Amino acid sequence: YKTGELINNVSCLKNASINYALYIPVNYNSNKKYPVIFFFDAHARGSKPLKFYHSLADKYEIIFVGSNNSKNGLPQQALVGIVNTTMNDALQKLSIDNKQIYTCGFSGGAKVASMAALGSKEIKDVIACAAPMPAEMTTMSLTFNYTAIAGVEDFNLKDIAKQERSAMLIIAYDTKMKYLSEQEIIWKINRKNE
C-alpha cells in the first residue's frame, strides 16, 4: 500500500464486502511495528476522521484505519462481524504493534469503538466522542482505558458524567458535538504510559 496517502477503500480478504479507509504514515517500514487507531463513524464514513487527522499519523507514526461499513442502525451481530473482520484484516496486512491498539468513535461510532474493546484483550484504549458508555459496560471491570469526550452543550455529557469510574477520563470542551481537534486526540494518545 502507498504511504502518506489516503486510501479510501481496502477490501478485507475474508469478506470483500467489508472494507475500510487506510492511512499509513509516510515513513512506514514493514520491519517496524506501529500503533494503530481504528476509527468508527456513525455514518460509515471511514475516510472522514483519517482526512481530519492524517498529519498526526505522519508526525507520530500511527496507522489509521476507518471502517466504511460500521454505522448507526445495524444489528449488534452485524457490527461485531464488521469490527472483527476489519481489525483482523488490518492486523494481518500491516506491521502493527499489538500492545498499541486503540479504537475511536464519534456518536454512534463511539459505541462501536467501545464494543470492539469489550471483545478484545489487545485494545489498550477507547476514545469515545459524544456518546455515553454502552450500558453493558457500566458494571464491568474494564481491561482498557476509556476516555469519554463531549461538549458542554452536548446532550450526552450528562449521561457520560453519571458513568464516571476509575478507568475512565471525562473531557468536556466548550462547544456542541464535534470531532476532537488534533491536539486533543494526540494528548490522549500520549497519555498511554501514565
Short mmCIF file of C-alpha atoms in Angstrom, two decimals:
data_model
loop_
_atom_site.label_atom_id
_atom_site.label_comp_id
_atom_site.label_asym_id
_atom_site.label_seq_id
_atom_site.Cartn_x
_atom_site.Cartn_y
_atom_site.Cartn_z
CA TYR A 1 0.00 0.00 0.00
CA LYS A 2 1.11 3.57 -0.64
CA THR A 3 2.33 5.51 2.35
CA GLY A 4 1.46 9.11 3.17
CA GLU A 5 -1.69 8.91 1.07
CA LEU A 6 -5.33 8.29 1.98
CA ILE A 7 -6.58 5.01 0.55
CA ASN A 8 -10.38 5.19 0.54
CA ASN A 9 -11.20 1.52 0.05
CA VAL A 10 -9.25 -1.55 1.21
CA SER A 11 -11.30 -4.73 0.85
CA CYS A 12 -10.97 -7.38 3.53
CA LEU A 13 -9.57 -10.73 2.42
CA LYS A 14 -12.12 -12.71 4.44
CA ASN A 15 -15.13 -10.77 3.15
CA ALA A 16 -14.69 -8.31 0.26
CA SER A 17 -17.99 -6.55 1.09
CA ILE A 18 -16.31 -5.26 4.26
CA ASN A 19 -13.78 -2.52 3.59
CA TYR A 20 -12.01 0.35 5.24
CA ALA A 21 -10.15 3.56 4.59
CA LEU A 22 -6.44 3.43 5.39
CA TYR A 23 -3.69 5.93 6.07
CA ILE A 24 -0.16 4.62 6.51
CA PRO A 25 2.44 7.07 7.82
CA VAL A 26 4.83 8.37 5.19
CA ASN A 27 7.93 6.80 6.85
CA TYR A 28 6.30 3.37 7.31
CA ASN A 29 8.76 0.47 7.32
CA SER A 30 7.37 -3.08 7.44
CA ASN A 31 10.32 -4.13 9.64
CA LYS A 32 9.00 -1.89 12.44
CA LYS A 33 5.79 -2.25 14.49
CA TYR A 34 3.36 0.70 14.60
CA PRO A 35 0.45 1.77 16.80
CA VAL A 36 -2.96 1.76 15.14
CA ILE A 37 -6.21 3.61 15.70
CA PHE A 38 -9.39 2.03 14.37
CA PHE A 39 -11.98 4.77 13.74
CA PHE A 40 -15.73 4.21 13.66
CA ASP A 41 -18.02 6.90 12.28
CA ALA A 42 -21.78 6.83 12.90
CA HIS A 43 -22.45 7.01 9.15
CA ALA A 44 -19.82 4.60 7.73
CA ARG A 45 -17.57 7.45 6.58
CA GLY A 46 -14.25 5.72 7.17
CA SER A 47 -12.18 8.36 5.42
CA LYS A 48 -13.63 11.34 7.35
CA PRO A 49 -11.53 11.02 10.55
CA LEU A 50 -8.50 9.95 8.53
CA LYS A 51 -8.69 13.15 6.45
CA PHE A 52 -9.07 15.16 9.63
CA TYR A 53 -6.12 13.57 11.50
CA HIS A 54 -3.75 12.36 8.76
CA SER A 55 -0.99 14.81 9.71
CA LEU A 56 -0.86 13.14 13.14
CA ALA A 57 -0.30 9.76 11.52
CA ASP A 58 2.86 11.08 9.87
CA LYS A 59 4.09 13.09 12.83
CA TYR A 60 3.62 10.31 15.43
CA GLU A 61 3.93 7.30 13.08
CA ILE A 62 0.48 5.83 13.68
CA ILE A 63 -1.54 3.73 11.25
CA PHE A 64 -5.15 4.90 10.85
CA VAL A 65 -7.98 2.58 9.80
CA GLY A 66 -11.55 3.87 9.29
CA SER A 67 -14.47 1.47 8.82
CA ASN A 68 -16.57 2.07 5.70
CA ASN A 69 -19.26 -0.35 6.92
CA SER A 70 -19.92 0.38 10.59
CA LYS A 71 -22.86 2.76 11.03
CA ASN A 72 -25.86 3.53 13.21
CA GLY A 73 -28.85 1.23 12.88
CA LEU A 74 -27.06 -2.05 12.20
CA PRO A 75 -27.77 -5.04 14.47
CA GLN A 76 -25.07 -5.76 17.04
CA GLN A 77 -24.20 -9.11 15.43
CA ALA A 78 -23.52 -7.36 12.10
CA LEU A 79 -21.37 -4.73 13.85
CA VAL A 80 -19.35 -7.41 15.64
CA GLY A 81 -18.67 -9.10 12.30
CA ILE A 82 -17.63 -5.81 10.68
CA VAL A 83 -15.34 -4.87 13.57
CA ASN A 84 -13.68 -8.29 13.82
CA THR A 85 -13.21 -8.66 10.08
CA THR A 86 -11.80 -5.13 9.71
CA MET A 87 -9.42 -5.41 12.65
CA ASN A 88 -8.18 -8.89 11.74
CA ASP A 89 -7.60 -7.85 8.14
CA ALA A 90 -5.53 -4.79 9.11
CA LEU A 91 -3.55 -6.81 11.67
CA GLN A 92 -2.81 -9.42 9.01
CA LYS A 93 -1.77 -6.96 6.27
CA LEU A 94 0.12 -4.29 8.24
CA SER A 95 3.01 -4.17 10.71
CA ILE A 96 1.04 -3.31 13.86
CA ASP A 97 2.23 -3.30 17.47
CA ASN A 98 -0.31 -5.49 19.30
CA LYS A 99 0.37 -3.54 22.50
CA GLN A 100 -0.70 -0.23 20.93
CA ILE A 101 -4.17 -0.83 19.52
CA TYR A 102 -6.72 1.94 20.03
CA THR A 103 -10.32 2.46 18.97
CA CYS A 104 -12.01 5.82 18.49
CA GLY A 105 -15.55 6.69 17.54
CA PHE A 106 -17.89 9.62 17.21
CA SER A 107 -21.51 9.44 18.42
CA GLY A 108 -22.88 6.00 17.44
CA GLY A 109 -19.36 5.11 16.30
CA ALA A 110 -18.17 5.61 19.88
CA LYS A 111 -20.44 2.78 20.97
CA VAL A 112 -18.90 0.58 18.27
CA ALA A 113 -15.39 1.54 19.42
CA SER A 114 -16.40 0.52 22.96
CA MET A 115 -17.94 -2.74 21.80
CA ALA A 116 -14.75 -3.58 19.91
CA ALA A 117 -12.74 -3.23 23.12
CA LEU A 118 -15.11 -5.49 25.03
CA GLY A 119 -14.44 -8.27 22.55
CA SER A 120 -10.66 -7.87 22.54
CA LYS A 121 -7.87 -8.34 25.06
CA GLU A 122 -5.47 -6.36 22.86
CA ILE A 123 -7.20 -2.98 22.74
CA LYS A 124 -5.44 -0.60 25.11
CA ASP A 125 -7.65 2.48 24.90
CA VAL A 126 -11.07 3.61 23.74
CA ILE A 127 -11.66 7.25 22.82
CA ALA A 128 -15.41 7.84 22.76
CA CYS A 129 -16.59 11.20 21.42
CA ALA A 130 -20.13 12.45 22.05
CA ALA A 131 -21.68 9.24 23.38
CA PRO A 132 -22.08 7.61 26.79
CA MET A 133 -20.55 4.24 27.57
CA PRO A 134 -22.78 1.36 26.42
CA ALA A 135 -24.99 0.14 29.30
CA GLU A 136 -23.40 -3.32 29.46
CA MET A 137 -20.00 -1.74 30.18
CA THR A 138 -21.11 0.31 33.19
CA THR A 139 -20.93 -2.62 35.60
CA MET A 140 -17.98 -4.47 34.06
CA SER A 141 -14.35 -4.41 35.09
CA LEU A 142 -12.59 -2.77 32.15
CA THR A 143 -9.35 -4.17 30.73
CA PHE A 144 -8.66 -0.94 28.82
CA ASN A 145 -8.62 2.80 29.43
CA TYR A 146 -11.75 4.67 28.46
CA THR A 147 -11.89 8.35 27.58
CA ALA A 148 -15.28 9.95 27.10
CA ILE A 149 -15.33 13.34 25.40
CA ALA A 150 -18.31 15.64 24.96
CA GLY A 151 -19.05 19.32 24.58
CA VAL A 152 -20.56 21.21 27.49
CA GLU A 153 -23.57 21.86 25.22
CA ASP A 154 -23.76 18.20 24.12
CA PHE A 155 -26.85 16.42 25.45
CA ASN A 156 -24.66 13.32 26.03
CA LEU A 157 -22.44 14.98 28.65
CA LYS A 158 -24.93 14.49 31.49
CA ASP A 159 -25.17 10.73 30.81
CA ILE A 160 -21.39 10.46 30.44
CA ALA A 161 -20.80 12.20 33.77
CA LYS A 162 -23.15 9.74 35.54
CA GLN A 163 -20.93 6.87 34.38
CA GLU A 164 -17.62 8.15 35.76
CA ARG A 165 -15.34 5.43 37.13
CA SER A 166 -11.66 4.78 37.86
CA ALA A 167 -10.57 3.56 34.39
CA MET A 168 -12.36 6.47 32.78
CA LEU A 169 -11.35 10.00 31.90
CA ILE A 170 -14.00 12.57 31.01
CA ILE A 171 -13.13 15.64 28.93
CA ALA A 172 -15.67 18.39 28.35
CA TYR A 173 -14.97 21.08 25.78
CA ASP A 174 -16.69 24.38 25.17
CA THR A 175 -18.94 23.54 22.23
CA LYS A 176 -21.50 21.07 20.93
CA MET A 177 -20.84 17.67 19.31
CA LYS A 178 -17.71 17.57 17.15
CA TYR A 179 -14.68 15.51 16.29
CA LEU A 180 -11.70 16.10 18.56
CA SER A 181 -9.04 18.53 17.47
CA GLU A 182 -5.63 17.15 16.52
CA GLN A 183 -4.24 18.46 19.82
CA GLU A 184 -6.93 16.71 21.86
CA ILE A 185 -6.52 13.34 20.21
CA ILE A 186 -2.74 13.30 20.37
CA TRP A 187 -2.87 14.39 24.02
CA LYS A 188 -4.96 11.29 24.71
CA ILE A 189 -2.61 9.01 22.79
CA ASN A 190 0.40 10.43 24.65
CA ARG A 191 -1.27 9.52 27.98
CA LYS A 192 -0.75 5.82 27.19
CA ASN A 193 2.20 5.47 29.57
CA GLU A 194 0.61 7.25 32.51
#
